[in-house]
Coordinates of C-alpha atoms in Angstrom, one line a residue:
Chain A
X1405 CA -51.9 -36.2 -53.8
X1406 CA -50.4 -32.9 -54.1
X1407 CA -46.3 -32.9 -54.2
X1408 CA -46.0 -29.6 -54.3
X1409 CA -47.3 -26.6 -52.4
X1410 CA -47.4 -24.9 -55.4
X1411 CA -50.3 -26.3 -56.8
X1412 CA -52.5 -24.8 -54.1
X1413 CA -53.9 -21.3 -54.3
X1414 CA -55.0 -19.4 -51.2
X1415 CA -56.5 -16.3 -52.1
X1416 CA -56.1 -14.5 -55.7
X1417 CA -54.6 -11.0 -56.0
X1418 CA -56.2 -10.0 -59.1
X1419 CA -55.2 -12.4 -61.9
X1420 CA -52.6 -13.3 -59.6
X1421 CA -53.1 -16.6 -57.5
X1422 CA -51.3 -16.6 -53.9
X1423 CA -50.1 -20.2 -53.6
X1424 CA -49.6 -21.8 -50.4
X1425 CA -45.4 -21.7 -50.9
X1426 CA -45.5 -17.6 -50.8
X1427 CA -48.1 -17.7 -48.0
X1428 CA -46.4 -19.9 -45.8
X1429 CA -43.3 -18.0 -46.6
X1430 CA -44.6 -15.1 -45.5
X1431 CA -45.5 -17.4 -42.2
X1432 CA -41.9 -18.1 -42.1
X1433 CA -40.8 -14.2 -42.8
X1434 CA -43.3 -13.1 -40.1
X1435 CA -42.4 -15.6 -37.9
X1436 CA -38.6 -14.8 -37.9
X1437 CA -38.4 -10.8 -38.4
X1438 CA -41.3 -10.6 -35.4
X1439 CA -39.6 -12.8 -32.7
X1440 CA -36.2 -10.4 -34.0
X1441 CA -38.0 -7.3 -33.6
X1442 CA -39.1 -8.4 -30.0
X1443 CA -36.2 -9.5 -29.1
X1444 CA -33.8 -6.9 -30.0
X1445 CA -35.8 -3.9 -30.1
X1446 CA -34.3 -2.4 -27.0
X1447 CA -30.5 -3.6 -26.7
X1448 CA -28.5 -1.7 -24.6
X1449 CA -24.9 -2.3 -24.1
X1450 CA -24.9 -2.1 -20.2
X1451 CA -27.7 -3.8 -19.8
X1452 CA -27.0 -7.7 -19.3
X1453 CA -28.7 -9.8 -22.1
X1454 CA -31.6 -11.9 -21.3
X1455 CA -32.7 -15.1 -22.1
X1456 CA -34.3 -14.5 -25.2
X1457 CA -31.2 -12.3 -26.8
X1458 CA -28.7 -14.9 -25.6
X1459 CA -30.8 -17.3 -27.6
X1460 CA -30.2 -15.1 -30.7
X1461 CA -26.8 -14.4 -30.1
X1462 CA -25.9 -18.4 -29.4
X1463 CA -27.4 -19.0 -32.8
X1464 CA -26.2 -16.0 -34.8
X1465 CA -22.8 -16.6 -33.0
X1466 CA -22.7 -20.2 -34.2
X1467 CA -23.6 -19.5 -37.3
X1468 CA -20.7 -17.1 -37.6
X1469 CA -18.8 -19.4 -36.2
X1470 CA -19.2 -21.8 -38.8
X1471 CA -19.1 -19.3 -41.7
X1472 CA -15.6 -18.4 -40.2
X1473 CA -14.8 -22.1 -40.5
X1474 CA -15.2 -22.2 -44.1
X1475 CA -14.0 -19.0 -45.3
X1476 CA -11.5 -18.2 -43.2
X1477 CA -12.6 -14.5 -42.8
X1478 CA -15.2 -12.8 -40.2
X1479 CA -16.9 -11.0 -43.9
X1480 CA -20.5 -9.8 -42.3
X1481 CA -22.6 -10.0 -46.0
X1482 CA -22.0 -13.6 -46.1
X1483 CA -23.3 -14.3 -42.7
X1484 CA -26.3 -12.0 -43.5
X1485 CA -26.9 -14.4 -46.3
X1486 CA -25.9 -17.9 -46.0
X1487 CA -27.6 -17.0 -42.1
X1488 CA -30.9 -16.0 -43.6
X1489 CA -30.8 -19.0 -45.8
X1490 CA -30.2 -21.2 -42.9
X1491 CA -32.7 -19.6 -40.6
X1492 CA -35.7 -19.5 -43.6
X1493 CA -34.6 -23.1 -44.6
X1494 CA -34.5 -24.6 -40.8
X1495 CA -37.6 -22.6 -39.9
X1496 CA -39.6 -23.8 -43.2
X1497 CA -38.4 -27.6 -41.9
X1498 CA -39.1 -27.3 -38.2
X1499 CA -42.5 -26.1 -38.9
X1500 CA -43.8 -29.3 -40.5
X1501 CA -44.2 -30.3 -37.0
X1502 CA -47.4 -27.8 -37.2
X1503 CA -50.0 -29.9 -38.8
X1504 CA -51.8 -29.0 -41.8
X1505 CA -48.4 -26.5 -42.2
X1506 CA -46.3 -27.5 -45.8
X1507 CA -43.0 -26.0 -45.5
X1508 CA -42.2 -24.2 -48.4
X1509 CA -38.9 -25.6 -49.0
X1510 CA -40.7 -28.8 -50.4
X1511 CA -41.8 -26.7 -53.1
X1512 CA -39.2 -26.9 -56.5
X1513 CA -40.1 -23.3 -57.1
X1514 CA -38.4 -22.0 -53.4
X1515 CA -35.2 -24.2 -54.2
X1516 CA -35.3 -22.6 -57.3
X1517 CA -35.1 -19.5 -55.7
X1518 CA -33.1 -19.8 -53.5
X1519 CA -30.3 -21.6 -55.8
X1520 CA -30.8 -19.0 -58.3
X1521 CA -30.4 -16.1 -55.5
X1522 CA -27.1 -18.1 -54.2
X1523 CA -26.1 -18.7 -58.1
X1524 CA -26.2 -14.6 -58.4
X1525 CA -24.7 -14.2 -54.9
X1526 CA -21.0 -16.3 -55.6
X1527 CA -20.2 -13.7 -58.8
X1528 CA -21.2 -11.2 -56.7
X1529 CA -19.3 -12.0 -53.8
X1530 CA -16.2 -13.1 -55.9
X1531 CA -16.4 -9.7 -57.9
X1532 CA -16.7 -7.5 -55.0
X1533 CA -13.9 -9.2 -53.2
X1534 CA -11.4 -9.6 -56.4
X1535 CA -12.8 -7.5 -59.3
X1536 CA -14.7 -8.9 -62.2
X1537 CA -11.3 -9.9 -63.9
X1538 CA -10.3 -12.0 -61.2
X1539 CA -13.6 -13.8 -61.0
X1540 CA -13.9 -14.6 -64.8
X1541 CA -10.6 -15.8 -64.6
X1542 CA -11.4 -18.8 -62.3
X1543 CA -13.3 -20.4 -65.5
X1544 CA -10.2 -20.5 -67.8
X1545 CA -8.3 -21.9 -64.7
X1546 CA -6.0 -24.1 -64.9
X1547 CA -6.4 -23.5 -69.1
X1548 CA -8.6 -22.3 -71.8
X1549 CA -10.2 -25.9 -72.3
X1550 CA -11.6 -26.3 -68.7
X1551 CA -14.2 -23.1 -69.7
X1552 CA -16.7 -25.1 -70.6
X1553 CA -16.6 -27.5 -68.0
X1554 CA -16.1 -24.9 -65.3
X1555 CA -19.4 -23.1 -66.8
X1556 CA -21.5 -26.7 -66.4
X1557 CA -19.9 -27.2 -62.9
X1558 CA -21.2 -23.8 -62.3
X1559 CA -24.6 -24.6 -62.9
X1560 CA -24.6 -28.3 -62.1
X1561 CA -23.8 -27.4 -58.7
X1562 CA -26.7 -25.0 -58.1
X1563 CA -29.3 -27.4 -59.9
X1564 CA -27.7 -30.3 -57.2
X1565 CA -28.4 -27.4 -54.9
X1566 CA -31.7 -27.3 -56.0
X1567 CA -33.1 -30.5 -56.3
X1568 CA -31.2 -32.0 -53.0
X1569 CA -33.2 -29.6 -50.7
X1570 CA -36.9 -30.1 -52.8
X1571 CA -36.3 -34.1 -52.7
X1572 CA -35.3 -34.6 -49.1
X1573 CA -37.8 -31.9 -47.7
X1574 CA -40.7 -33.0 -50.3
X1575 CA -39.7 -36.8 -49.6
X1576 CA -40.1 -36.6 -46.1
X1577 CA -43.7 -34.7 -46.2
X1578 CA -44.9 -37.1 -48.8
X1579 CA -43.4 -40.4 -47.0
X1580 CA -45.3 -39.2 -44.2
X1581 CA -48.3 -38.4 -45.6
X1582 CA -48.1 -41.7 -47.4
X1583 CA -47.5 -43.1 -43.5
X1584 CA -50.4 -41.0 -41.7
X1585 CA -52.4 -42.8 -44.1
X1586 CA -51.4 -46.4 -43.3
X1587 CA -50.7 -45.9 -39.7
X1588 CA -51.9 -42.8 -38.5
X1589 CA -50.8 -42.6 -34.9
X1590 CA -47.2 -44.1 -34.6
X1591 CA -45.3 -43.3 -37.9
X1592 CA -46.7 -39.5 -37.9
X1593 CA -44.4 -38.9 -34.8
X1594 CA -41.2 -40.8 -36.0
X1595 CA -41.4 -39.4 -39.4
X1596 CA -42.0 -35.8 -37.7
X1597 CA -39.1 -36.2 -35.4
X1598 CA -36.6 -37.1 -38.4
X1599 CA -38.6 -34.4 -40.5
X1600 CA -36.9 -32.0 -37.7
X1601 CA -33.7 -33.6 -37.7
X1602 CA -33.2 -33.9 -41.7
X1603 CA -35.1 -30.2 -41.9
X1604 CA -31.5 -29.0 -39.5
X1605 CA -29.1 -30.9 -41.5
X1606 CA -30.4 -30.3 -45.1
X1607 CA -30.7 -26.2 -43.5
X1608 CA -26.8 -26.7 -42.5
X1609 CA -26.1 -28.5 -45.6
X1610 CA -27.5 -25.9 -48.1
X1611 CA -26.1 -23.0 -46.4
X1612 CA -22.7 -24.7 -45.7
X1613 CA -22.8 -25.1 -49.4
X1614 CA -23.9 -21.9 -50.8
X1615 CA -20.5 -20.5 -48.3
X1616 CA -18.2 -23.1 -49.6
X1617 CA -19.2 -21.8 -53.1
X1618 CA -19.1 -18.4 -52.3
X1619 CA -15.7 -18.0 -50.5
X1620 CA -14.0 -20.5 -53.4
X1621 CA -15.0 -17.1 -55.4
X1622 CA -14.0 -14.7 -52.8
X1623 CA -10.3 -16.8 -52.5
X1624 CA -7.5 -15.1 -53.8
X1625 CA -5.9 -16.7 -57.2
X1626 CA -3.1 -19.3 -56.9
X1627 CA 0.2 -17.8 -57.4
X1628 CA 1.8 -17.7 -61.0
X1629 CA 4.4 -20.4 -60.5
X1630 CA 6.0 -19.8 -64.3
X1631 CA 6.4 -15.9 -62.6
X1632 CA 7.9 -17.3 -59.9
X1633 CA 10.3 -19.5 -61.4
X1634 CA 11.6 -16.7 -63.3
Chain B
X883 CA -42.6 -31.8 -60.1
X884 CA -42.9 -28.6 -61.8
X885 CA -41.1 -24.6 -61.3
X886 CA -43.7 -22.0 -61.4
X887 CA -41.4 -19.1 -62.5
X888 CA -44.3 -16.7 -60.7
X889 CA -43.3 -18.0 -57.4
X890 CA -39.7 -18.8 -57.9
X891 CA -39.5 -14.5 -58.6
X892 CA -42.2 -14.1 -55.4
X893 CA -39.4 -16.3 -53.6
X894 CA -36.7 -14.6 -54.7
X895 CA -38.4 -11.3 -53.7
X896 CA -39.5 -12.2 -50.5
X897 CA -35.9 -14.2 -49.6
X898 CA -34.1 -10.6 -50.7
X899 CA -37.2 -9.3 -48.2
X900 CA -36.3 -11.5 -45.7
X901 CA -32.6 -11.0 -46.2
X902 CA -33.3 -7.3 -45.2
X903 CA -35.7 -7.8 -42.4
X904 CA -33.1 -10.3 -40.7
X905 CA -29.7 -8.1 -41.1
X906 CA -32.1 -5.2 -40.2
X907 CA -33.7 -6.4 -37.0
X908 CA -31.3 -9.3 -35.7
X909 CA -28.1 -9.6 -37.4
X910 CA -26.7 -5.9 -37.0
X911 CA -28.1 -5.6 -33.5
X912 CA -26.7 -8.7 -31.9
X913 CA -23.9 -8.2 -33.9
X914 CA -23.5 -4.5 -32.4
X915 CA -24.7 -5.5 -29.6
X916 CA -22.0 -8.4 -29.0
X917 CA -19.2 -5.9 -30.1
X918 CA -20.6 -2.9 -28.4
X919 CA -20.5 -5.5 -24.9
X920 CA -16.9 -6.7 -26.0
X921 CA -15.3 -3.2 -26.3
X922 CA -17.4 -2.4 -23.0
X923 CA -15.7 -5.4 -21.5
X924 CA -12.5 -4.5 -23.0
X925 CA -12.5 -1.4 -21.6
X926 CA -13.7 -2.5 -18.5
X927 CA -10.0 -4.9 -18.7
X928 CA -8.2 -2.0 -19.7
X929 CA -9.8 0.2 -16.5
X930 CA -8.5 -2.6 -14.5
X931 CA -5.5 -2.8 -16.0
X932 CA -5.0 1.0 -15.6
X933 CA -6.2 1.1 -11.9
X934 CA -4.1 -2.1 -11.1
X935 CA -1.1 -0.1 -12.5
X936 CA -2.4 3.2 -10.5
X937 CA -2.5 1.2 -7.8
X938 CA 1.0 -0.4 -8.3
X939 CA 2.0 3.2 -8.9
X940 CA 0.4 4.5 -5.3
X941 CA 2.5 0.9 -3.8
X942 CA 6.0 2.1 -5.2
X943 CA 5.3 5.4 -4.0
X944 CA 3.8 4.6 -0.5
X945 CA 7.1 2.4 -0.5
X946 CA 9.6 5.2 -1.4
X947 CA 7.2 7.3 0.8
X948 CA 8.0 5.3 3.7
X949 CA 11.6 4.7 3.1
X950 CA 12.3 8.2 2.5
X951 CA 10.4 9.0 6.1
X952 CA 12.6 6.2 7.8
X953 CA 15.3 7.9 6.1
X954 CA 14.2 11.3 7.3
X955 CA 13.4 9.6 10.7
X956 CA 17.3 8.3 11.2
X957 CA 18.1 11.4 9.8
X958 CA 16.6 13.3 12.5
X959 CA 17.6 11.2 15.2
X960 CA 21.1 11.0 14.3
X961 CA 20.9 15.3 14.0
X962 CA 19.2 14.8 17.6
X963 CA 22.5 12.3 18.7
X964 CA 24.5 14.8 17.6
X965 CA 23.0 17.8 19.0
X966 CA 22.6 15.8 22.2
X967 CA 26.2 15.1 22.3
X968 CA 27.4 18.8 21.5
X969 CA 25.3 20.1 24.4
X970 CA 26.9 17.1 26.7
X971 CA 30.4 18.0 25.4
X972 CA 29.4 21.7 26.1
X973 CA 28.2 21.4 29.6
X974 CA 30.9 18.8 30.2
X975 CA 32.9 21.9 29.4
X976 CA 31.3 24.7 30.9
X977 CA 31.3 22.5 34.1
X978 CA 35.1 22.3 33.7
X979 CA 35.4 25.7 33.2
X980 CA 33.2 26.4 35.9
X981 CA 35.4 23.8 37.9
X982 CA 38.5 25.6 37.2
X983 CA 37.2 28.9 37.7
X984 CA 36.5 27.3 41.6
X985 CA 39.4 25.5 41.9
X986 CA 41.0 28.7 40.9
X987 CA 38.7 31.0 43.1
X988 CA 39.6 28.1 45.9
X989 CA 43.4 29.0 45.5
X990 CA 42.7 32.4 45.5
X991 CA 41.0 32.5 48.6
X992 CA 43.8 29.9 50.0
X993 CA 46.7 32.1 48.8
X994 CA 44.5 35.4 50.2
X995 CA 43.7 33.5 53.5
X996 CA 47.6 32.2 53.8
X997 CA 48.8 35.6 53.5
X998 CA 46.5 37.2 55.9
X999 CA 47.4 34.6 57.9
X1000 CA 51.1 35.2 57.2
X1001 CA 50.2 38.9 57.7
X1002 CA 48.5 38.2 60.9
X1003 CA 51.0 35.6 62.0
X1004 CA 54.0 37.9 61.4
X1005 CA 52.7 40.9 62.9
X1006 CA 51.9 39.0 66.0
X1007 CA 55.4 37.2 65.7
X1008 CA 56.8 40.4 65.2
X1009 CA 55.4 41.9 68.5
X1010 CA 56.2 38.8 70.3
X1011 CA 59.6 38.8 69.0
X1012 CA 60.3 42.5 70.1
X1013 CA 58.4 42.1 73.5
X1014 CA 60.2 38.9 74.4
X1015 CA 63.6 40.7 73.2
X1016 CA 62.4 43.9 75.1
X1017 CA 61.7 41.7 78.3
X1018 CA 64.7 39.5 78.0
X1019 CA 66.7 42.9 77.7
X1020 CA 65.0 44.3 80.7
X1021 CA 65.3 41.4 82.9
X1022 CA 69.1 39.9 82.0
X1023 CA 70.4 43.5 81.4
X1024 CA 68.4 46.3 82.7
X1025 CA 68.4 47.9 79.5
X1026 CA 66.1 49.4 77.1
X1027 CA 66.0 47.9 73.6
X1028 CA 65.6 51.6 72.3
X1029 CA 69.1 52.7 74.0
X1030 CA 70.5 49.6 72.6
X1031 CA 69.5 50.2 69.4
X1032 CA 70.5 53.9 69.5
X1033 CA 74.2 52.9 71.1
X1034 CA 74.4 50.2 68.3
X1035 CA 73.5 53.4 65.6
X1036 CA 76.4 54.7 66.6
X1037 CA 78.6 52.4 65.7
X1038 CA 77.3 51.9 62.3
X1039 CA 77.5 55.5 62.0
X1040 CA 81.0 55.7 61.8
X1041 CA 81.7 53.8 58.8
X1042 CA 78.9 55.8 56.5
X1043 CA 79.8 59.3 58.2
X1044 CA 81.2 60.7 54.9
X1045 CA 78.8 59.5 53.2
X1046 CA 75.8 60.9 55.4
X1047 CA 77.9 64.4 55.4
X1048 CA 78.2 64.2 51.6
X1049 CA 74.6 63.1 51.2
X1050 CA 73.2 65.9 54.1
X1051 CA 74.8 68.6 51.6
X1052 CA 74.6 71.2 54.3
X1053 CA 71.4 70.1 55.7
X1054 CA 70.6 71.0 59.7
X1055 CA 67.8 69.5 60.5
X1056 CA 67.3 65.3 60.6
X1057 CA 64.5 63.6 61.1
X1058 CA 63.6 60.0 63.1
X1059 CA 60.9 57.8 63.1
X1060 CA 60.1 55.7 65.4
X1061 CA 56.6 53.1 65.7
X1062 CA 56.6 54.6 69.4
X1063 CA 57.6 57.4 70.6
X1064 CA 61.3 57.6 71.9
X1065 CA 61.5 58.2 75.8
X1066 CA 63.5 61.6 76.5
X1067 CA 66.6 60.0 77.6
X1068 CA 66.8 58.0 74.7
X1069 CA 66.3 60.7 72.5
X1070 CA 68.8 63.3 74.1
X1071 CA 71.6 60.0 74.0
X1072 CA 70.7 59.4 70.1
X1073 CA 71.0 63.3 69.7
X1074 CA 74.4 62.8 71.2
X1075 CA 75.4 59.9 68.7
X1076 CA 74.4 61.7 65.8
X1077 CA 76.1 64.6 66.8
X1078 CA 79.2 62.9 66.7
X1079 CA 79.9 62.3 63.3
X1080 CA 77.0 65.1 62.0
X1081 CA 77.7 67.6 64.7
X1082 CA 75.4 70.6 62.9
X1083 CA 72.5 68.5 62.6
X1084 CA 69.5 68.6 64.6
X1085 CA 67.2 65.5 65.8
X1086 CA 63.2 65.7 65.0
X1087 CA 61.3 62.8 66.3
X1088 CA 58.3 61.6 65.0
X1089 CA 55.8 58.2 65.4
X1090 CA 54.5 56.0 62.3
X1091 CA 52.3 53.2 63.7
X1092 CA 52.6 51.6 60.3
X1093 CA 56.5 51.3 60.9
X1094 CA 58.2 48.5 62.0
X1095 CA 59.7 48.4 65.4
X1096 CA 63.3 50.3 65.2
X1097 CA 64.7 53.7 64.3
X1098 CA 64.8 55.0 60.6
X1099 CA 66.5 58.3 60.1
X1100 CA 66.0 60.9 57.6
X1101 CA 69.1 62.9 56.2
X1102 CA 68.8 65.5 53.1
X1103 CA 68.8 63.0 50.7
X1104 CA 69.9 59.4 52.5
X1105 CA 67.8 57.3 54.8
X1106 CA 69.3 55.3 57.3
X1107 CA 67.2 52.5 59.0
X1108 CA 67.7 50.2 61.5
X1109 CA 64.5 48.0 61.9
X1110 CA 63.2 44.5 62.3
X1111 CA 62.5 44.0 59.1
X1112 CA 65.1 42.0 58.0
X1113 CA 64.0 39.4 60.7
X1114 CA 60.4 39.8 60.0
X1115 CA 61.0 38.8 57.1
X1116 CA 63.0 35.7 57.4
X1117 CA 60.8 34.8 59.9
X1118 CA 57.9 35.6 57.1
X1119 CA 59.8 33.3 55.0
X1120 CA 59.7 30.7 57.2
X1121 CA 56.5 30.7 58.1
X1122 CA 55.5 30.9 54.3
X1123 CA 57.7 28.0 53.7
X1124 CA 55.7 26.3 56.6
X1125 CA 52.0 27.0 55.5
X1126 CA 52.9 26.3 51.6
X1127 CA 54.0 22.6 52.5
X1128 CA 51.0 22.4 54.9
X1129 CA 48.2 23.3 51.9
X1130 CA 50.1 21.1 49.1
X1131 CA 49.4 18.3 51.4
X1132 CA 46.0 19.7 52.4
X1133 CA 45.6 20.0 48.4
X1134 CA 46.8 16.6 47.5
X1135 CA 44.7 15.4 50.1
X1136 CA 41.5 17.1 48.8
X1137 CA 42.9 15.6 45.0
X1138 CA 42.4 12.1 45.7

């Protein structure tokens, strides 16, 4: 039994093998950027939207909505990327309803990714907000001696990233695969129908995350208080 | 469980890839598209809002409008009132005027008419007066009212005599007048009278029909006369006395 998609090659580019994660990925990629294309490739202000676009616009204004929750501000890079993580990640998820279809997020290798693309994306964020002073100075906060710890908090939190998403999405297709092969036409369903609803919340959960991480760097430092009581 | 760092980079590539692809072909244009649609509507609100206040605007003025016409209306009928009145009070007036002017005309032609009638009345008094003293001299005395009124000259003569010599300054010639013409008898005894008292002086008689009945005598520069005027005219006085009582109360009559 295979736990990961990894471990299975599609077609080989040269010495390079295309694993099933990057393939269905690309499914994923197509999937999302084609039905956007359709949908929005001839907006017109004056032109009342229809019921495709209003689908886009519900979600895209939800997920702003939610964004705006967190960080308090209406910043448009972090809904282009805590969005896209949400859409790939709740895409990837829904689709194990396909059969035969392993969504790549069960792969350790795409929560890698992404992890390491949101662990690149909070200094980012924080420095183009506050400056890189500003953001270095959140490790030494509230003294020298919490460096270190703020460092491994740094990382701890995008390896919990990490291997939260692989565990729940890769538990759920292996659970049910272990299930098809005991029962195959009762438990399939059930476990599908969680898959979708555990696909959403661990989607919501990773992206609510990778926001909550990235606006603590984009918040402005506490005030000096031993300024202020001078 | 194992990382394949060969697909963690694809990953990473095609998540930046997909990153693109999404804020190139959905985010921005919903995005836009929901902002372009918000200002539309906002401006759509703030058309409203500008026509609602145009249309407030036209309200007020249409108001102002109208109140300025029923101003302009009141105006124009209290100019109308007043005109109206002026040209009452003017041919209230002129119709006054024109009433006095009547009236007035009316008293005219009642003072004209009551003196023609006096004129009338006093000539035809006159005559009757002289005819019924003529006839009542005739028939009680067999007399003339001519010789009677030449023997009276005489006697008034006398008490003027100097001052008809004084005022005929050498004078021979005298004239009479008479309304009709003296008979020859009378004539040659009024010669003789005269002669009396003027004894140079010679008698001419004429006739004026426009004299009053009697004898008027013409010496150089004094005029003697013995007419009846004097009772003409009290009897002229009378009878204007009479006919001026009669139209008061004709008048007064006519007033109420």
């Amino acid at each position: 039994m295979q736990l990961t998609p990894d471990q299975t090659v599609v077609f080989t580019l040269g010495q390079w093998q295309v694993n099933a994660t990057i393939v269905n990925t690309w499914i994923v990629m197509i999937l999302l950027a084609g039905i956007s294309m359709l949908v929005t490739r001839n907006l017109r202000a004056d032109k009342a939207p229809g019921r495709w676009r209003s689908a886009l616009e519900l979600i895209v204004t939800m997920i702003q909505g939610q964004i705006e929750e967190v960080t308090r501000s209406s910043a448009r890079h972090v809904l282009y990327f805590a969005g896209t993580l949400f859409l790939f990640i709740a895409a990837s998820n829904v689709l194990t309803v396909i059969p035969g279809f392993v969504p790549p997020t069960s792969s350790l290798s795409t929560t890698v990714a992404l992890t390491l693309s949101v662990l690149v994306a909070i200094p980012l964020f924080g420095i183009a907000k506050g400056g890189v002073r500003q953001y270095l100075r959140k490790f030494i906060e509230p003294s020298m001696i919490m460096l270190p710890f703020n460092i491994i908090g740094e990382f701890s939190r995008g390896v919990s990233l990490a291997i939260r998403l692989y565990g729940n999405v890769m538990s759920g297709v292996v659970i049910a695969a272990i299930l098809l092969s005991i029962a195959p036409f009762f438990f399939p369903v059930v476990m599908d129908m969680l898959g979708l609803l555990t696909g959403f919340i661990q989607a919501y959960i990773f992206a609510i995350l990778a926001t909550v991480y990235i606006s603590s760097a984009m918040a402005d430092p506490p005030l000096d208080t031993s300024d202020k009581d001078k | 469980m194992s990382i394949d760092w060969i697909t963690v980079l694809a990953q990473i590539a095609n998540f930046l890839v997909l990153l693109w692809l999404l804020k190139r072909f959905l985010y921005r244009p919903i995005l836009d598209g929901i902002d372009a649609r918000e200002a539309e509507i906002a401006k759509r609100m703030a058309d409203a809002e500008l026509a609602q206040q145009e249309a407030k605007a036209a309200e007020r003025q249409y108001i102002k409008q109208r109140a300025q016409l029923v101003s302009e209306q009141d105006a124009l009928l209290e100019k109308a009132l007043q005109a109206t009145e002026k040209k009452r009070d003017g041919l209230l007036s002129d119709a006054r005027t024109q009433l006095q002017q009547e009236q007035q005309n009316w008293r005219k032609y009642l003072e004209h008419e009551r003196q023609a009638f006096n004129q009338r009345l006093q000539q035809t008094g006159a005559d009757a007066l002289l005819r019924l003293t003529r006839k009542a001299l005739h028939d009680l005395a067999d007399e003339h009212l001519e010789d009677a009124i030449v023997r009276h000259i005489g006697q008034r003569l006398k008490p003027i005599a100097a001052e008809l010599v004084q005022a005929a300054a050498g004078s021979q010639q005298a004239q009479v007048t008479t309304r009709d013409a003296l008979p020859a008898a009378t004539q040659a005894l009024l010669q003789k009278e005269v002669q009396q008292w003027l004894p140079d002086v010679t008698l001419s008689f004429a006739t004026d029909p426009q004299q009053s009945p009697g004898v008027i005598m013409q010496v150089g520069g004094a005029q003697v006369a013995w007419t009846t005027d004097s009772y003409m005219d009290e009897l002229a006085e009378l009878l204007t006395q009479h006919t001026s009582s009669v139209a008061a109360v004709h008048l007064t009559a006519d007033g109420r």
